[in-house]
Amino acid sequence: MKSDRDRSIRLLWEPPAEATRGPKAALSQARVVEAAIKVADAEGVDALTMRRVAETLGNTAMSLYRHVPGKSELLDLMVDAVWAETEHTPKGPWRAGLEFFARQMWAMYRAHPWMLQLTTSRRMPGPHAMTRQDAAYAVVSELGLASEEIVAVVTAVAQFVDGVGRTMADRVQAERETGVSEEDWWNGREALWQHFTPDRLPMMTHLWNSGGFERPLDEFEFGLARLLDGLAVFIEAEERPLVRRETCL
């Protein structure tokens, strides 16, 4: 009996061919995935069920199972379909390439914040996600780095975007669930600011009084630029000591 993972691999990497003759099918795998993405965009991925997707298509939940075996496989297909909306990193200078890769990921997460709930290390990767990653590796491959260094450089960029993206996604989800914006939530915490005193929090009080928290820099733009600056130093270094993680795949 095939596992959910085996079925996902087949659906992702060996998708059913769309009929080229005759009337267009009222329901297909692609239509189910498209409808599911719209539900997740509007209501959050926690609201996603086969029944809810079927309702938006005017069908029964049972009719969907002929095209997608279950919710687990549907989530895998959704992730790869969203990756398909991004562009391949073009060949060229490494810094411009990694910046392009990061911006594509950032735009993807901004359009579909729920993706951050699904991009785990054990989510089955599909062809679109993998080809985007492959193109990013190619940009770094001309720098004379060791294979593990190439992987680490691209991973550092991807994990940075994931981190900033999760903060953004948390804000979106909190606002959806409460109906209160991030700014309004903080504005309603006047009692907290009474504890910002120089004797207790000298540096934070100074930064607060000088407007450091009122004019924040863009987390993505600032962080990406500094990360790329650091990678430039690493790439140009004559010696690059490496620390390997204790557990490997």
Short mmCIF file of C-alpha atoms in Angstrom, two decimals, residues 92-101:
data_model
loop_
_atom_site.label_atom_id
_atom_site.label_comp_id
_atom_site.label_asym_id
_atom_site.label_seq_id
_atom_site.Cartn_x
_atom_site.Cartn_y
_atom_site.Cartn_z
CA GLY A 92 25.02 36.44 -13.58
CA PRO A 93 26.91 37.93 -10.62
CA TRP A 94 26.38 35.91 -7.45
CA ARG A 95 25.14 38.82 -5.33
CA ALA A 96 22.53 39.94 -7.84
CA GLY A 97 21.45 36.34 -8.26
CA LEU A 98 21.01 35.63 -4.57
CA GLU A 99 19.19 38.94 -4.12
CA PHE A 100 16.84 37.95 -6.94
CA PHE A 101 16.28 34.54 -5.35
#
